[in-house]
Amino acid sequence: MQTVTTIAGVRACVRAWRQAGERIAFVPTMGNLHAGHISLMELARQGHDRFIASIFVNPMQFGPNEDFAHYPRTPARDAQMLQDAGCDVMFMPDVAEMYGEGATAPTRIDVPELTTTLCGEFRPGHFEGVATVVAKLFNIVLPDTAVFGEKDFQQLAVIRRMVADLCFPVTVVGAPTVREADGLAMSSRNQYLTAEERRIAPGIHRALLAATAAIRSGAADVAAIERSGAASLAAHGMQVDYFAVRRRVDLTHPGAGDRELVVLAAARIGKARLIDNLQVDRP
Ligand code: PAF
């Protein structure tokens, strides 16, 4: 595996692979890799000759009071994990390489219909930062396929929409959420939890399971399902940002005839803000 820190370096690799007619898969990450990321890599390898992973903690997607400075950075361990996963190139640029020296107001990509709700309401500017960096990375790597985790369901929806609207020639693949044995969705931010907080954190998954079971058994009162989910998280001592039932296709509120739904939750436990979701079909 090669470690590359410059845009020009990635482009040189990609040019050579393209000339050899090879297909390229890409997994963008912010590093601090865990088994959830490795499952994305395994999916990325299928049907491709090469795969690139990026490790870049993107300042543009963090709000002023968020955890950019403290976000866990473990580059040596990440490199070993990527090598073991069969990665060809680990792209690890610094902020100046991605945004230019001292850039204060870079071009931004806004996907307005999907970003004012759910996490967008609580993290203004977050999805603009995500869409912008992913667009930049796509333009650098020029992958055939890019893989993202379904745990960040709204992020995946934003990226799919950006790819469609801006005609990126990239196939976006969503990978199922990987969970700990007690159901907690794997996330780098789980490290912020104290032992006691870690004990209550799987309550998010349990509340999502209860909501999807209710929907599957025909419960029609979406607002009641949302209230009950939020109350269950609050009863565990979590500060609930939202517990919401939405249409999978566009994250809007479901009407009576909508069958393909997703239940999404975000809650703060101590220093950690955790998100999770489960997809469910109405009977
Ligand atoms: O999901 C993440 O790790 C990040 O939001 C991403 C997609 C790598 C963009 O910085």
Short mmCIF file of C-alpha atoms and ligand atoms in Angstrom, two decimals:
data_model
loop_
_atom_site.label_atom_id
_atom_site.label_comp_id
_atom_site.label_asym_id
_atom_site.label_seq_id
_atom_site.Cartn_x
_atom_site.Cartn_y
_atom_site.Cartn_z
CA MET A 1 0.00 0.00 0.00
CA GLN A 2 1.21 3.49 -0.85
CA THR A 3 0.61 6.43 1.48
CA VAL A 4 -0.02 9.57 -0.55
CA THR A 5 -0.44 13.05 0.91
CA THR A 6 -0.82 15.16 -2.24
CA ILE A 7 -3.59 15.56 -4.79
CA ALA A 8 -1.01 15.29 -7.59
CA GLY A 9 0.23 11.99 -6.12
CA VAL A 10 -3.27 10.46 -6.10
CA ARG A 11 -3.89 11.68 -9.63
CA ALA A 12 -0.67 10.02 -10.86
CA CYS A 13 -1.73 6.66 -9.37
CA VAL A 14 -5.25 6.93 -10.75
CA ARG A 15 -3.97 7.91 -14.23
CA ALA A 16 -1.77 4.81 -14.39
CA TRP A 17 -4.61 2.53 -13.24
CA ARG A 18 -7.02 4.05 -15.75
CA GLN A 19 -4.50 3.57 -18.58
CA ALA A 20 -4.36 -0.11 -17.59
CA GLY A 21 -8.19 -0.24 -17.80
CA GLU A 22 -8.62 -0.86 -14.06
CA ARG A 23 -11.77 -0.18 -12.06
CA ILE A 24 -11.38 1.94 -8.93
CA ALA A 25 -13.36 1.93 -5.69
CA PHE A 26 -13.11 4.63 -3.03
CA VAL A 27 -13.92 4.78 0.68
CA PRO A 28 -13.70 8.27 2.21
CA THR A 29 -13.17 8.29 5.99
CA MET A 30 -12.04 10.56 8.80
CA GLY A 31 -9.76 7.81 10.11
CA ASN A 32 -9.76 6.20 13.55
CA LEU A 33 -10.89 3.10 11.69
CA HIS A 34 -12.97 0.32 13.23
CA ALA A 35 -14.73 -2.82 12.03
CA GLY A 36 -17.52 -0.69 10.52
CA HIS A 37 -15.01 0.98 8.18
CA ILE A 38 -13.42 -2.34 7.30
CA SER A 39 -16.82 -3.65 6.18
CA LEU A 40 -16.97 -0.69 3.75
CA MET A 41 -13.52 -1.65 2.44
CA GLU A 42 -14.60 -5.26 1.91
CA LEU A 43 -17.57 -4.07 -0.13
CA ALA A 44 -15.33 -1.64 -2.06
CA ARG A 45 -13.00 -4.41 -3.18
CA GLN A 46 -15.77 -6.42 -4.82
CA GLY A 47 -15.76 -5.99 -8.60
CA HIS A 48 -12.87 -3.49 -8.57
CA ASP A 49 -9.18 -3.81 -9.37
CA ARG A 50 -8.04 -1.03 -7.05
CA PHE A 51 -9.24 0.67 -3.94
CA ILE A 52 -8.31 3.96 -2.35
CA ALA A 53 -9.24 5.07 1.15
CA SER A 54 -8.92 8.67 2.30
CA ILE A 55 -8.24 9.75 5.85
CA PHE A 56 -9.08 13.39 6.37
CA VAL A 57 -10.69 15.01 9.38
CA ASN A 58 -12.59 17.67 7.46
CA PRO A 59 -12.76 20.96 9.40
CA MET A 60 -15.55 22.26 7.17
CA GLN A 61 -18.09 19.75 8.53
CA PHE A 62 -17.54 20.63 12.21
CA GLY A 63 -19.36 23.50 13.91
CA PRO A 64 -17.44 25.99 16.10
CA ASN A 65 -18.41 24.17 19.32
CA GLU A 66 -17.92 20.66 17.99
CA ASP A 67 -15.14 18.11 18.44
CA PHE A 68 -12.80 18.88 15.47
CA ALA A 69 -9.75 19.46 17.70
CA HIS A 70 -10.40 16.36 19.80
CA TYR A 71 -11.62 14.02 17.05
CA PRO A 72 -9.57 10.82 17.53
CA ARG A 73 -6.62 10.61 15.11
CA THR A 74 -4.77 7.29 14.87
CA PRO A 75 -2.89 7.37 11.53
CA ALA A 76 -0.36 4.57 12.22
CA ARG A 77 -3.07 2.13 13.31
CA ASP A 78 -5.29 3.19 10.40
CA ALA A 79 -2.46 2.53 7.92
CA GLN A 80 -1.98 -0.99 9.29
CA MET A 81 -5.71 -1.71 9.12
CA LEU A 82 -5.93 -0.42 5.54
CA GLN A 83 -2.92 -2.46 4.49
CA ASP A 84 -4.51 -5.58 6.04
CA ALA A 85 -7.75 -4.78 4.18
CA GLY A 86 -5.93 -4.79 0.83
CA CYS A 87 -6.00 -1.05 0.20
CA ASP A 88 -3.81 0.17 -2.70
CA VAL A 89 -3.53 3.84 -1.74
CA MET A 90 -4.17 5.61 1.57
CA PHE A 91 -4.74 9.29 0.75
CA MET A 92 -3.97 11.38 3.82
CA PRO A 93 -3.88 15.06 2.85
CA ASP A 94 -3.57 17.93 5.31
CA VAL A 95 -6.01 20.84 5.48
CA ALA A 96 -3.83 23.13 3.31
CA GLU A 97 -3.64 20.47 0.57
CA MET A 98 -7.43 20.10 0.51
CA TYR A 99 -8.51 23.71 0.95
CA GLY A 100 -5.48 25.78 0.05
CA GLU A 101 -3.22 27.69 2.41
CA GLY A 102 -5.28 29.94 4.71
CA ALA A 103 -8.56 29.47 2.80
CA THR A 104 -11.38 31.12 4.74
CA ALA A 105 -14.42 30.94 2.43
CA PRO A 106 -14.09 28.06 -0.02
CA THR A 107 -16.79 27.19 -2.55
CA ARG A 108 -19.52 25.21 -0.80
CA ILE A 109 -22.02 22.65 -2.02
CA ASP A 110 -25.52 22.92 -0.62
CA VAL A 111 -28.13 20.16 -0.97
CA PRO A 112 -30.98 22.21 0.51
CA GLU A 113 -33.88 19.77 0.39
CA LEU A 114 -32.11 17.23 2.58
CA THR A 115 -30.04 19.29 4.96
CA THR A 116 -32.34 21.54 6.96
CA THR A 117 -33.97 18.67 8.83
CA LEU A 118 -32.82 16.00 11.36
CA CYS A 119 -29.05 16.41 11.96
CA GLY A 120 -29.04 19.49 9.71
CA GLU A 121 -31.24 21.28 12.23
CA PHE A 122 -28.81 20.59 15.08
CA ARG A 123 -25.55 20.90 13.10
CA PRO A 124 -25.97 23.92 10.78
CA GLY A 125 -23.44 23.81 7.93
CA HIS A 126 -22.43 20.21 8.65
CA PHE A 127 -23.81 18.68 5.47
CA GLU A 128 -22.44 21.51 3.33
CA GLY A 129 -19.04 20.59 4.70
CA VAL A 130 -19.62 16.90 3.98
CA ALA A 131 -20.96 17.47 0.44
CA THR A 132 -18.13 19.85 -0.38
CA VAL A 133 -15.32 17.59 0.79
CA VAL A 134 -16.85 14.51 -0.84
CA ALA A 135 -17.21 16.39 -4.15
CA LYS A 136 -13.56 17.46 -3.91
CA LEU A 137 -12.47 13.91 -3.10
CA PHE A 138 -14.50 12.53 -6.03
CA ASN A 139 -12.80 15.04 -8.35
CA ILE A 140 -9.38 14.00 -7.03
CA VAL A 141 -9.87 10.22 -6.98
CA LEU A 142 -12.31 9.87 -9.94
CA PRO A 143 -13.62 6.55 -8.62
CA ASP A 144 -16.08 4.24 -10.40
CA THR A 145 -17.69 3.41 -7.06
CA ALA A 146 -17.70 5.02 -3.60
CA VAL A 147 -18.90 3.27 -0.45
CA PHE A 148 -20.53 4.99 2.57
CA GLY A 149 -22.05 3.56 5.73
CA GLU A 150 -25.82 3.46 6.18
CA LYS A 151 -25.30 4.44 9.82
CA ASP A 152 -25.00 8.02 8.53
CA PHE A 153 -28.29 7.64 6.66
CA GLN A 154 -28.87 11.34 6.06
CA GLN A 155 -25.27 11.82 4.89
CA LEU A 156 -25.73 8.96 2.41
CA ALA A 157 -28.96 10.57 1.12
CA VAL A 158 -27.19 13.93 0.73
CA ILE A 159 -24.32 12.36 -1.19
CA ARG A 160 -26.64 10.37 -3.48
CA ARG A 161 -28.57 13.55 -4.24
CA MET A 162 -25.41 15.58 -4.88
CA VAL A 163 -24.09 12.87 -7.22
CA ALA A 164 -27.39 12.87 -9.13
CA ASP A 165 -27.75 16.66 -9.28
CA LEU A 166 -24.14 17.35 -10.27
CA CYS A 167 -23.88 14.35 -12.63
CA PHE A 168 -20.85 12.77 -10.96
CA PRO A 169 -20.03 9.54 -12.85
CA VAL A 170 -19.76 7.64 -9.56
CA THR A 171 -21.90 4.75 -8.28
CA VAL A 172 -22.67 5.32 -4.60
CA VAL A 173 -23.05 2.16 -2.53
CA GLY A 174 -24.51 2.10 1.00
CA ALA A 175 -23.09 -0.49 3.42
CA PRO A 176 -25.09 -1.93 6.35
CA THR A 177 -24.34 -0.62 9.85
CA VAL A 178 -21.94 -2.76 11.88
CA ARG A 179 -22.90 -3.14 15.55
CA GLU A 180 -21.29 -4.17 18.81
CA ALA A 181 -22.66 -7.37 20.38
CA ASP A 182 -25.16 -5.31 22.45
CA GLY A 183 -26.49 -3.47 19.38
CA LEU A 184 -24.61 -0.16 19.69
CA ALA A 185 -23.70 1.08 16.20
CA MET A 186 -19.92 1.26 15.76
CA SER A 187 -18.64 4.84 15.70
CA SER A 188 -15.39 6.63 16.49
CA ARG A 189 -17.39 8.83 18.86
CA ASN A 190 -18.26 5.82 21.08
CA GLN A 191 -14.80 6.38 22.57
CA TYR A 192 -16.07 9.53 24.26
CA LEU A 193 -18.44 7.44 26.45
CA THR A 194 -17.60 6.71 30.07
CA ALA A 195 -18.21 3.14 31.29
CA GLU A 196 -21.63 4.12 32.64
CA GLU A 197 -22.58 5.99 29.43
CA ARG A 198 -21.41 3.03 27.34
CA ARG A 199 -23.79 0.84 29.36
CA ILE A 200 -26.83 2.95 28.47
CA ALA A 201 -25.86 3.76 24.85
CA PRO A 202 -27.39 0.57 23.32
CA GLY A 203 -30.74 2.00 24.47
CA ILE A 204 -30.77 3.91 21.15
CA HIS A 205 -30.76 0.67 19.16
CA ARG A 206 -33.38 -0.88 21.44
CA ALA A 207 -35.69 2.14 20.99
CA LEU A 208 -35.25 1.91 17.21
CA LEU A 209 -36.05 -1.81 17.32
CA ALA A 210 -39.23 -1.11 19.30
CA ALA A 211 -40.30 1.58 16.80
CA THR A 212 -39.68 -0.64 13.76
CA ALA A 213 -41.52 -3.54 15.43
CA ALA A 214 -44.52 -1.25 16.05
CA ILE A 215 -44.49 -0.08 12.41
CA ARG A 216 -44.16 -3.66 11.14
CA SER A 217 -47.12 -4.73 13.25
CA GLY A 218 -49.29 -2.04 11.66
CA ALA A 219 -49.13 0.87 14.15
CA ALA A 220 -50.14 3.90 12.10
CA ASP A 221 -49.69 6.82 14.52
CA VAL A 222 -46.21 7.99 13.55
CA ALA A 223 -46.21 10.87 16.02
CA ALA A 224 -46.95 8.45 18.89
CA ILE A 225 -44.09 6.17 17.78
CA GLU A 226 -41.74 9.17 17.70
CA ARG A 227 -42.87 10.37 21.15
CA SER A 228 -42.45 6.93 22.65
CA GLY A 229 -38.94 6.53 21.13
CA ALA A 230 -37.81 9.94 22.38
CA ALA A 231 -39.25 9.22 25.86
CA SER A 232 -37.38 5.93 26.00
CA LEU A 233 -34.04 7.65 25.22
CA ALA A 234 -34.75 10.41 27.73
CA ALA A 235 -35.57 7.78 30.37
CA HIS A 236 -32.02 6.46 29.92
CA GLY A 237 -30.71 9.96 30.74
CA MET A 238 -29.93 10.88 27.13
CA GLN A 239 -30.52 14.37 25.73
CA VAL A 240 -32.59 13.68 22.62
CA ASP A 241 -32.02 15.74 19.45
CA TYR A 242 -34.64 13.79 17.49
CA PHE A 243 -36.40 10.46 17.15
CA ALA A 244 -38.09 10.54 13.76
CA VAL A 245 -39.92 8.30 11.30
CA ARG A 246 -39.29 9.40 7.71
CA ARG A 247 -39.65 8.29 4.11
CA ARG A 248 -36.44 6.52 3.04
CA VAL A 249 -36.42 8.13 -0.38
CA ASP A 250 -36.26 11.79 0.65
CA LEU A 251 -36.43 11.95 4.48
CA THR A 252 -39.76 13.80 4.42
CA HIS A 253 -42.64 12.96 6.77
CA PRO A 254 -44.47 9.82 5.63
CA GLY A 255 -48.04 9.86 4.41
CA ALA A 256 -50.44 6.99 5.03
CA GLY A 257 -49.53 5.35 1.70
CA ASP A 258 -45.73 5.40 2.16
CA ARG A 259 -44.28 1.96 2.81
CA GLU A 260 -40.49 2.37 2.71
CA LEU A 261 -39.55 4.09 5.95
CA VAL A 262 -36.53 4.72 8.12
CA VAL A 263 -36.51 5.48 11.84
CA LEU A 264 -33.67 7.81 12.82
CA ALA A 265 -32.40 8.94 16.19
CA ALA A 266 -29.75 11.33 17.50
CA ALA A 267 -28.99 11.81 21.17
CA ARG A 268 -26.27 13.21 23.35
CA ILE A 269 -24.81 11.06 26.09
CA GLY A 270 -22.20 12.98 28.05
CA LYS A 271 -19.65 14.30 25.52
CA ALA A 272 -20.82 12.02 22.72
CA ARG A 273 -23.50 12.78 20.16
CA LEU A 274 -24.62 9.42 18.77
CA ILE A 275 -26.80 8.75 15.73
CA ASP A 276 -28.38 5.54 14.49
CA ASN A 277 -31.25 4.38 12.29
CA LEU A 278 -33.16 1.31 11.15
CA GLN A 279 -34.99 0.84 7.88
CA VAL A 280 -38.45 -0.70 7.97
CA ASP A 281 -41.21 -1.50 5.46
CA ARG A 282 -44.84 -0.99 6.42
CA PRO A 283 -47.00 -4.10 5.94
O1 PAF B 1 -18.61 9.81 7.28
C1 PAF B 1 -17.48 10.37 7.37
O2 PAF B 1 -16.53 9.81 7.91
C2 PAF B 1 -17.30 11.77 6.78
O3 PAF B 1 -18.44 12.53 6.93
C3 PAF B 1 -16.83 11.74 5.31
C4 PAF B 1 -17.85 11.11 4.39
C5 PAF B 1 -15.52 10.98 5.21
C6 PAF B 1 -16.60 13.17 4.82
O4 PAF B 1 -15.64 13.82 5.58
#
